[in-house]
Short mmCIF file of C-alpha atoms and ligand atoms in Angstrom, two decimals:
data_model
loop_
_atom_site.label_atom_id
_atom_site.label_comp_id
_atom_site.label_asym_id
_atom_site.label_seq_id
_atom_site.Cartn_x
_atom_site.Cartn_y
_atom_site.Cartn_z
CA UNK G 25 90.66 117.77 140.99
CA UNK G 26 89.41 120.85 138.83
CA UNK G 27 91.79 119.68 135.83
CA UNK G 28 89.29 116.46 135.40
CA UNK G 29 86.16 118.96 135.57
CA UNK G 30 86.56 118.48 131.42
CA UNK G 31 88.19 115.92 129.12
CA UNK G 32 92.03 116.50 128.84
CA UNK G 33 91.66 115.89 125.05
CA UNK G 34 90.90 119.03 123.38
CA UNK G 35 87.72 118.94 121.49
CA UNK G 36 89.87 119.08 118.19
CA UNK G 37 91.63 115.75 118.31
CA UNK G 38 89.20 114.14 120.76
CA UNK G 39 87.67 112.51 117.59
CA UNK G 40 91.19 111.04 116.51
CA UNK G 41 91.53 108.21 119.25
CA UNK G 42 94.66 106.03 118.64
CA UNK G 43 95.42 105.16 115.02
CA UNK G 44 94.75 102.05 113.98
CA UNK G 45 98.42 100.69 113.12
CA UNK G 46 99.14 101.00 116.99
CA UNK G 47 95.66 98.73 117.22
CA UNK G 48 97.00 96.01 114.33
CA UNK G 49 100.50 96.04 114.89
CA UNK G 50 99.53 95.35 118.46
CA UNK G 51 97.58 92.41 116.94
CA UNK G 52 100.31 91.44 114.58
CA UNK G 53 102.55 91.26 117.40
CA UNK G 54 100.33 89.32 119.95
CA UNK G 55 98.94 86.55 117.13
CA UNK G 56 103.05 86.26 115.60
CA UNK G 57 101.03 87.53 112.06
CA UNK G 58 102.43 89.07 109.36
CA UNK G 59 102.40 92.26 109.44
CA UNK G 60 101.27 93.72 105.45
CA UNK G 61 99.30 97.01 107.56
CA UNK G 62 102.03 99.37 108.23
CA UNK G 63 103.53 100.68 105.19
CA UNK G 64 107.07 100.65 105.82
CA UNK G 65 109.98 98.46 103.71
CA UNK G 66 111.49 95.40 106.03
CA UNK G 67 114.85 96.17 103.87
CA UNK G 68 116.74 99.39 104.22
CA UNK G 69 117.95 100.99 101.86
CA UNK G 70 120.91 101.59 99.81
CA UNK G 71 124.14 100.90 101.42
CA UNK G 72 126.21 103.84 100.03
CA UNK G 73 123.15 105.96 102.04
CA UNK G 74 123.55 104.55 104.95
CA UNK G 75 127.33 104.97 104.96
CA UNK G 76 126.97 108.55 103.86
CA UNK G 77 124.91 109.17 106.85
CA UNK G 78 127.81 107.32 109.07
CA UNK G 79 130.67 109.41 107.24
CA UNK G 80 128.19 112.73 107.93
CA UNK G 81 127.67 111.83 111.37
CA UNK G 82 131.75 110.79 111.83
CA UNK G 83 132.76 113.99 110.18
CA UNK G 84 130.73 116.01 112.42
CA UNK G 85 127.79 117.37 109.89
CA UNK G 86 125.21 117.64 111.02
CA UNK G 87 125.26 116.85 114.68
CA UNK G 88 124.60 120.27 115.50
CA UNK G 89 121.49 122.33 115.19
CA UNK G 90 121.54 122.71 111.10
CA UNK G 91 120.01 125.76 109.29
CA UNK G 92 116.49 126.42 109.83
CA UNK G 93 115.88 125.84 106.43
CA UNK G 94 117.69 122.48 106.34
CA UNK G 95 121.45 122.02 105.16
CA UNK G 96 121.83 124.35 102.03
CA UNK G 97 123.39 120.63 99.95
CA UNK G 98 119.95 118.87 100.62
CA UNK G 99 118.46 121.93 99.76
CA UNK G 100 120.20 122.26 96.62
CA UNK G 101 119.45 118.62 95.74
CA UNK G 102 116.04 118.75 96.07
CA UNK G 103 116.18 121.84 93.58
CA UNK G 104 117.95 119.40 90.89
CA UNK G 105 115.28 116.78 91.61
CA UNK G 106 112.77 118.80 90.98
CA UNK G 107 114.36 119.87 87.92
CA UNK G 108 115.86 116.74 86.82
CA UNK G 109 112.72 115.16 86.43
CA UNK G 110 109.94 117.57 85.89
CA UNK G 111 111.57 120.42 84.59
CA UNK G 112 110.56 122.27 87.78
CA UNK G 113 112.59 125.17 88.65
CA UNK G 114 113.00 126.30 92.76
CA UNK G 115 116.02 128.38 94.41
CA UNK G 116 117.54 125.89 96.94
CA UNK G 117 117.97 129.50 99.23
CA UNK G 118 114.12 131.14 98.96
CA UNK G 119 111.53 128.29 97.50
CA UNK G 120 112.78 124.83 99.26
CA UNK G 121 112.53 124.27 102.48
CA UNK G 122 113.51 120.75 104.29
CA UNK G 123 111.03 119.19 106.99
CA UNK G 124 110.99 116.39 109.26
CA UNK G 125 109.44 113.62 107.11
CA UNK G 126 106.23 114.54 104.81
CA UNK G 127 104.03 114.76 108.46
CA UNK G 128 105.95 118.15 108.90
CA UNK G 129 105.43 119.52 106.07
CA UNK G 130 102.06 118.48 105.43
CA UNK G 131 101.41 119.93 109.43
CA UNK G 132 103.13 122.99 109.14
CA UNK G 133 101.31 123.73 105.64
CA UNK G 134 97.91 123.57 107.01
CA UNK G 135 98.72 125.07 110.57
CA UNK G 136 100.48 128.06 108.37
CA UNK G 137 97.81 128.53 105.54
CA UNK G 138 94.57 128.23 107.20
CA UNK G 139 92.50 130.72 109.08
CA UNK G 140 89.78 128.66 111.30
CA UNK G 141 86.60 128.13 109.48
CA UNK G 142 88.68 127.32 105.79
CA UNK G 143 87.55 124.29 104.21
CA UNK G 144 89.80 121.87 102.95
CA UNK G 145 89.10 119.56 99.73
CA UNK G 146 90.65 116.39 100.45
CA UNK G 147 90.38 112.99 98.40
CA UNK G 148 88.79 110.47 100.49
CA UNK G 149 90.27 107.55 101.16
CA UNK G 150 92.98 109.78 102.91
CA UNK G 151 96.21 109.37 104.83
CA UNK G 152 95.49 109.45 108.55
CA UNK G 153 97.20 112.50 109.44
CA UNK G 154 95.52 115.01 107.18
CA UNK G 155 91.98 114.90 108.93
CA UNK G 156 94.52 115.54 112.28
CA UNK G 157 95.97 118.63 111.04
CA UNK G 158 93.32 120.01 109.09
CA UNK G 159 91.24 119.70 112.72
CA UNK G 160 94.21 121.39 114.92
CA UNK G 161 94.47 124.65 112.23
CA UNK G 162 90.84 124.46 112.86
CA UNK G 163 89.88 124.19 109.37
CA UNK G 164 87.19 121.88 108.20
CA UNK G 165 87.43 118.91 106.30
CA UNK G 166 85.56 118.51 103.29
CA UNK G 167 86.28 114.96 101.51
CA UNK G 168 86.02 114.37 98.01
CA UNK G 169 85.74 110.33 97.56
CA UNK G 170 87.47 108.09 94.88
CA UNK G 171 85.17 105.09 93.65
CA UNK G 172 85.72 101.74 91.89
CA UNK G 173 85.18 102.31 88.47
CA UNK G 174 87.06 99.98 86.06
CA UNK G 175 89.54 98.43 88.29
CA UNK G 176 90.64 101.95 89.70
CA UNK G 177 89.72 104.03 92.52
CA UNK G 178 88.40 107.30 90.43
CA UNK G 179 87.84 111.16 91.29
CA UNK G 180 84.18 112.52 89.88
CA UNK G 181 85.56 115.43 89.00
CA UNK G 182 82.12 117.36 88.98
CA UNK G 183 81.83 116.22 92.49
CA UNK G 184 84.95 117.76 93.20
CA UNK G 185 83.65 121.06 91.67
CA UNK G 186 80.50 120.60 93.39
CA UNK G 187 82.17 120.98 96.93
CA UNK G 188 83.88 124.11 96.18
CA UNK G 189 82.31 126.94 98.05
CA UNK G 190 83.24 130.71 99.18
CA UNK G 191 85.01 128.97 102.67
CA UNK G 192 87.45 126.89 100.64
CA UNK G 193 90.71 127.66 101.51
CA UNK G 194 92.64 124.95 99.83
CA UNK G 195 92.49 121.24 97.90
CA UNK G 196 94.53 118.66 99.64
CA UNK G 197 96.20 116.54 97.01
CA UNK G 198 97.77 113.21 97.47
CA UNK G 199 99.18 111.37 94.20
CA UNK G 200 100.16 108.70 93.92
CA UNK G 201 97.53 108.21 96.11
CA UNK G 202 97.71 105.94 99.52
CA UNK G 203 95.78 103.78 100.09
CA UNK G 204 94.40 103.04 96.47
CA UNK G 205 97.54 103.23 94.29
CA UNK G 206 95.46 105.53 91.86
CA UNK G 207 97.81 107.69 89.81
CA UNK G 208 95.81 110.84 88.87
CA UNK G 209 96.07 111.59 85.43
CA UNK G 210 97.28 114.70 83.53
CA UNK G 211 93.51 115.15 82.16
CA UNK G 212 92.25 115.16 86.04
CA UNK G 213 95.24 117.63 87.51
CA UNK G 214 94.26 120.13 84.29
CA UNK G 215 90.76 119.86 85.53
CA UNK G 216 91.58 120.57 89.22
CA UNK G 217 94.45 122.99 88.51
CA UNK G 218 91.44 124.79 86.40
CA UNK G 219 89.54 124.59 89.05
CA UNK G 220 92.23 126.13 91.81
CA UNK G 221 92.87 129.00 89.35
CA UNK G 222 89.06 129.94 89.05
CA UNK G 223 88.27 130.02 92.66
CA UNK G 224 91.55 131.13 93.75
CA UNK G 225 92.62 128.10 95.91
CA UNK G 226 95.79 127.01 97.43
CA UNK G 227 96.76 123.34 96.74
CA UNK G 228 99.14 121.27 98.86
CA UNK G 229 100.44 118.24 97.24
CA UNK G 230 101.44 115.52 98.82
CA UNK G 231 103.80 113.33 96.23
CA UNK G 232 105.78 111.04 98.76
CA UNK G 233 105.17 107.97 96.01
CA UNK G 234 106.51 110.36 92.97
CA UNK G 235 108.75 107.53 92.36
CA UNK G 236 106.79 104.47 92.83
CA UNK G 237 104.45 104.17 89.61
CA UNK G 238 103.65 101.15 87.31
CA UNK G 239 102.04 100.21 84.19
CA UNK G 240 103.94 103.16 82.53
CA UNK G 241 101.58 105.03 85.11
CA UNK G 242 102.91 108.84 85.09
CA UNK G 243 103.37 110.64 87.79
CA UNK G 244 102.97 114.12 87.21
CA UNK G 245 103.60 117.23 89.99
CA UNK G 246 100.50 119.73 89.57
CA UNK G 247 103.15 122.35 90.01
CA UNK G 248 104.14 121.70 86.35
CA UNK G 249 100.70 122.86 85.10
CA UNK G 250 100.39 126.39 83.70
CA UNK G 251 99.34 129.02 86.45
CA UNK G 252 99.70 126.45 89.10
CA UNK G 253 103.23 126.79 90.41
CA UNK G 254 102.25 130.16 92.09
CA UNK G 255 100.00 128.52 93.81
CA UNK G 256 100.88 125.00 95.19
CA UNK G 257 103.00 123.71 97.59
CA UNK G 258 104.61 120.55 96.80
CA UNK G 259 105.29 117.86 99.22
CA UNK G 260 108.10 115.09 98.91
CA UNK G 261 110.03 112.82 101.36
CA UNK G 262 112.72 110.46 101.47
CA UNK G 263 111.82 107.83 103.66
CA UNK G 264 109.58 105.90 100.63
CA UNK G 265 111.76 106.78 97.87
CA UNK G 266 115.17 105.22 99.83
CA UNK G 267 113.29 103.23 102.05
CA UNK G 268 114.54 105.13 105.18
CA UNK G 269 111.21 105.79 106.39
CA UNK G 270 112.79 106.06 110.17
CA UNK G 271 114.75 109.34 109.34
CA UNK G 272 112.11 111.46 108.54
CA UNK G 273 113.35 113.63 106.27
CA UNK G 274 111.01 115.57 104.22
CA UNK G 275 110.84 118.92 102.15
CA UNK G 276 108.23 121.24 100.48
CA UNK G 277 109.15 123.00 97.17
CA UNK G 278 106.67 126.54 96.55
CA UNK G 279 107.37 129.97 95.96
CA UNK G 280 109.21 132.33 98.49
CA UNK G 281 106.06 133.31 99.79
CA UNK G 282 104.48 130.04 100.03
CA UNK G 283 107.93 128.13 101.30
CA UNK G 284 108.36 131.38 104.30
CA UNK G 285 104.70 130.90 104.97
CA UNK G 286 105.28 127.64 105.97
CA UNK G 287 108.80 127.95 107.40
CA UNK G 288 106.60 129.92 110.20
CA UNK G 289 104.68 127.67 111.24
CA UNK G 290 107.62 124.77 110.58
CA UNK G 291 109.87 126.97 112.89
CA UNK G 292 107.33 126.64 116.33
CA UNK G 293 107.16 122.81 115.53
CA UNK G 294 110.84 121.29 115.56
CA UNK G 295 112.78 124.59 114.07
CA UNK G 296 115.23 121.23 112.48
CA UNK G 297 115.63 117.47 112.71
CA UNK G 298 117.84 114.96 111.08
CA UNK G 299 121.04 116.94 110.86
CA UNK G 300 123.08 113.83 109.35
CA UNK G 301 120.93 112.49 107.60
CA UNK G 302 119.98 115.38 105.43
CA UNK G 303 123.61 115.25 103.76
CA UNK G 304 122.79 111.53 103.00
CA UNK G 305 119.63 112.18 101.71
CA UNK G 306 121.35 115.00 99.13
CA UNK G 307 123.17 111.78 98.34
CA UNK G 308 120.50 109.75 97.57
CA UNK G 309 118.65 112.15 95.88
CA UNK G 310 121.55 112.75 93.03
CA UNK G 311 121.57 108.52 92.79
CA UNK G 312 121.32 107.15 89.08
CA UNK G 313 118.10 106.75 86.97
CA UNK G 314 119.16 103.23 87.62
CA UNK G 315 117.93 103.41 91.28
CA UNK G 316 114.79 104.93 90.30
CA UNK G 317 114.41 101.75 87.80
CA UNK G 318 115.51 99.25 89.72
CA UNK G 319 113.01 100.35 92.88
CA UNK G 320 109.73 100.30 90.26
CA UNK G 321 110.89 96.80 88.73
CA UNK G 322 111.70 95.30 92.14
CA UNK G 323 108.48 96.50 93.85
CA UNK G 324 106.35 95.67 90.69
CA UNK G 325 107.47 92.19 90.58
CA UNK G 326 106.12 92.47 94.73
CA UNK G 327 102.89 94.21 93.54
CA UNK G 328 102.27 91.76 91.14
CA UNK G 329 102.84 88.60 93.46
CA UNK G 330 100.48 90.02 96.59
CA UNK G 331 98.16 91.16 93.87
CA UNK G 332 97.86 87.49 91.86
CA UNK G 333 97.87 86.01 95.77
CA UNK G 334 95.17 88.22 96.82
CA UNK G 335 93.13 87.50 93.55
CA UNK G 336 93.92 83.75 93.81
CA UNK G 337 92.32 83.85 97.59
CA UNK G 338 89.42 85.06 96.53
CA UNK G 339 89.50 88.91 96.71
CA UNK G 340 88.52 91.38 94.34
CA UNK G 341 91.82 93.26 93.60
CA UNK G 342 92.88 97.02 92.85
CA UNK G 343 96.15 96.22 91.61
CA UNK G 344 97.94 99.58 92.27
CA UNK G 345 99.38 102.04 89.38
CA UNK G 346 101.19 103.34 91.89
CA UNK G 347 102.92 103.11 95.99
CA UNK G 348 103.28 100.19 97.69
CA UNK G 349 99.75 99.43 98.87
CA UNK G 350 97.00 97.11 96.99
CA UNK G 351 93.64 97.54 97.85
CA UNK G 352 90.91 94.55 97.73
CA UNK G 353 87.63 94.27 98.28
CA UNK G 354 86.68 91.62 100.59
CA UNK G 355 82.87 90.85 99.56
CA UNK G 356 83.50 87.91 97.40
CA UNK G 357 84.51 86.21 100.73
CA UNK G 358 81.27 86.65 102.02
CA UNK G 359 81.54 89.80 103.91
CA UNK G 360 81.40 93.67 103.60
CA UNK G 361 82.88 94.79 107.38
CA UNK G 362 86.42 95.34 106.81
CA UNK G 363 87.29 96.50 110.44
CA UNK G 364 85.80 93.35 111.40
CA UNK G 365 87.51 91.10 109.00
CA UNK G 366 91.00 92.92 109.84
CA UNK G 367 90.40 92.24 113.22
CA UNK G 368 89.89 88.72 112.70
CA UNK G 369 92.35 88.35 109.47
CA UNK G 370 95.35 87.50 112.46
CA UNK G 371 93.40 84.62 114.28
CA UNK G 372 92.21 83.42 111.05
CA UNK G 373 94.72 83.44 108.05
CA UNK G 374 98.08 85.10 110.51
CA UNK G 375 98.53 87.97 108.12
CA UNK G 376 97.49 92.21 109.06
CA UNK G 377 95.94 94.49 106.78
CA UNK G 378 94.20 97.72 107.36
CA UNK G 379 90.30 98.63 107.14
CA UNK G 380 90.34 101.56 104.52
CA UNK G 381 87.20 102.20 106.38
CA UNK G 382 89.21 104.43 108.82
CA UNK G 383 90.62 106.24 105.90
CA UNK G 384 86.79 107.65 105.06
CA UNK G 385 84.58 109.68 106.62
CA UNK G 386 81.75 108.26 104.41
CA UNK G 387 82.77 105.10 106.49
CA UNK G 388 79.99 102.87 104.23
CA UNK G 389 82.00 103.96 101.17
CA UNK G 390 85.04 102.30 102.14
CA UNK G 391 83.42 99.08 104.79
CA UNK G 392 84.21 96.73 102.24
CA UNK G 393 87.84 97.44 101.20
CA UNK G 394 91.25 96.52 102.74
CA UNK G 395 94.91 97.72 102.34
CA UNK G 396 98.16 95.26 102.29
CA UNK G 397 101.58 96.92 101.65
CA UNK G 398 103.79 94.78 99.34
CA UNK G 399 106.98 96.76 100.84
CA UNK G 400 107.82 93.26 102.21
CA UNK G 401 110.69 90.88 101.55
CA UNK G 402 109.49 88.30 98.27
CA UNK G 403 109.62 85.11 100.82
CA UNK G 404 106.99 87.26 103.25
CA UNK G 405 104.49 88.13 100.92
CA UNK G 406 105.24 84.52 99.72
CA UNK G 407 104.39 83.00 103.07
CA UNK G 408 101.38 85.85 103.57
CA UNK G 409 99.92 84.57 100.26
CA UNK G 410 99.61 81.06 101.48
CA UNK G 411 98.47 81.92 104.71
CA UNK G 412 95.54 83.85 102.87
CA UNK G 413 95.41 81.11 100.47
CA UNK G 414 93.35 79.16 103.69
CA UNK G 415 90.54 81.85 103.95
CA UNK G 416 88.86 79.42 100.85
CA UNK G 417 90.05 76.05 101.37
C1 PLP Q 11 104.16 107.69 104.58
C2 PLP Q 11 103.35 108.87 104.15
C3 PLP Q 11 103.62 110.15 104.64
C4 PLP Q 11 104.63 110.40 105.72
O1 PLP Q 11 105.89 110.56 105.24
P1 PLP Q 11 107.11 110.79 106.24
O2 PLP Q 11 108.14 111.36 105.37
O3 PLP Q 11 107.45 109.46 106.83
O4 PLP Q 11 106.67 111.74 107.30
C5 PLP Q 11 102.89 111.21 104.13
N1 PLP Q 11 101.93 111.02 103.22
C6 PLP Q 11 101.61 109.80 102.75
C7 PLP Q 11 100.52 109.66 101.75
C8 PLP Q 11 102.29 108.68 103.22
O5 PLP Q 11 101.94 107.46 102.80
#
């Protein structure tokens, strides 16, 4: 058969393979393990949300294809956000534009502002699908890798400089960062928005954890810096903020040419998703400070209990300033292969966690270091922190 006369894969994603949360859920659900690898809450989220969605759905809003753009409330919602807490200013009608989940907009950014041959600056460890869509706009991938350095996973900011060259199209951003919970500072954005405005670079900023920072960690939207909002698109989504992570709703905030520039490309994709769901997620997004509160205290109190379990089994801990992910390092139990020990961690202890090794492509720089989400009920990661108690005793 001529079709078989050359892979079916495209040469772009060939690379990709499955990821591997199909490869440890799998596991999870084949050993009866708990399952701390994908990063999604076991609890929904707020009631009133989900009712709001019903009432949208019963009342008939939504069901239909919505506005390109996304329904002009959420729209307007997301402007107030952005306003209510950073002092950011966007016009729900020209500079917002609503996606399906983060993974849309973070798609249709790169597939809309790269030419083939652009290099992308992108911290490594990084979230699975960036390397994906950076390699089907047929841009390049250039990572920029965060290292240990006093209990936090740092940038070296004069490495970042270093990788700037005349083919850099744009810096991939992603803070709070997943997987090492490092909150980048106001001192590094100035530094990288300095950077952007010198060498004329785009900057897509993915903030999907805006919300989930500890320690009086801030978060900080590199939009807010001077010069910078003309130049950044800004990524946010509700499914981590209202733990809803199934109804993929997303949205980008940038200028009108930034926000239409990525509407094209957004357009070819899924033109809309989520119809009902975007007038609960307007909802959600005008909720009390309280929510915001009450989600950091709960999931601290969670961050604090995997973290003082992980510690207490022997692993060297990254207790997280911000998401819902702790990273350890597993070499004080006597090894430095992470794939390996994830792939064993079910047989041996019953718990899943993911090798931040396929988060790198420096794959030595992360061998030794693991993720576990907390996003779990307390009596799970109560029950996973005995399990992983046994790896000692
Ligand atoms: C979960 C996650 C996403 C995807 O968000 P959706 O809204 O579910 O598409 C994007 N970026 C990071 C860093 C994430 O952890």
């Amino acid at each position: 058969m001529a079709v078989m006369t050359r892979p079916l894969l495209n040469r772009r994603l060939a690379a990709f393979g499955t990821t591997i949360f199909a490869e440890m859920s799998a596991l999870a659900l084949r050993t009866g393990a708990i399952n701390l690898g994908q990063g999604f809450p076991d609890t929904d989220g707020p009631e009133q949300i989900r009712e709001a969605a019903v009432r949208a759905l019963r009342d008939g809003r939504g069901n239909q294809y919505p506005p390109g753009p996304g329904v002009p409330e959420l729209r307007e919602a997301v402007a107030e956000h952005q306003l209510k807490h950073y002092g950011l200013t966007y016009d729900p009608d020209t500079e917002v534009l609503v996606t399906v989940g983060a993974t849309e907009a973070i798609a249709a950014s790169l597939l809309a502002l790269l030419e083939p041959g652009d290099e992308v600056i992108a911290l490594e460890p990084y979230y699975d699908s960036y390397a994906a869509c950076i390699a089907m706009a047929g841009g390049t991938r250039v990572p920029v890798t965060l290292r240990p350095h006093d209990g936090a996973f740092r940038l070296d900011l004069d490495e970042l400089r270093a990788e700037v060259t005349d083919r850099t199209r744009l810096i991939l951003l992603n803070t709070p960062h997943n997987p090492t919970g490092t909150v980048l500072s106001r001192a590094e954005l100035t530094v990288i928005a300095e950077l952007a405005q010198e060498r004329n670079l785009l900057v897509v900023t993915d903030e999907v954890y805006e919300h989930l920072v500890f320690d009086g960690a801030e978060h900080l939207p590199i939009a807010s810096l001077p010069g910078m909002r003309e130049r950044t698109v800004t990524i946010g989504s509700a499914g981590k903020t209202f733990s809803f992570t199934g109804w993929k709703v997303g949205w980008i905030t940038a200028t009108p040419e930034l926000t239409a520039a990525v509407r094209s490309a957004k357009q070819f994709l899924t033109y809309v998703a989520s119809g009902p769901f975007q007038y609960a997620v307007a909802e959600a997004l005008r909720l009390p400070d309280t929510y915001f509160d009450d989600l950091r205290a709960d999931l601290l109190a969670r961050r604090d209990l995997l973290s003082d379990g992980l510690a207490g089994a022997g692993f060297t801990v990254y207790r997280p300033a911000g998401t819902y992910f702790v990273t350890a390092d597993i070499r004080p139990l006597g090894t430095s292969d992470g794939i390996a020990f994830c792939r064993a961690l079910p047989e041996r202890a019953g718990v899943v966690a993911i090798p931040n090794a396929v988060f790198y492509d420096h794959r030595e720089a992360g061998a030794p270091f693991v993720r576990f989400a907390f996003c779990k009920r307390t009596a799970v990661l109560q029950e996973a922190v005995e399990r992983l108690g046994r790896l000692t005793r």
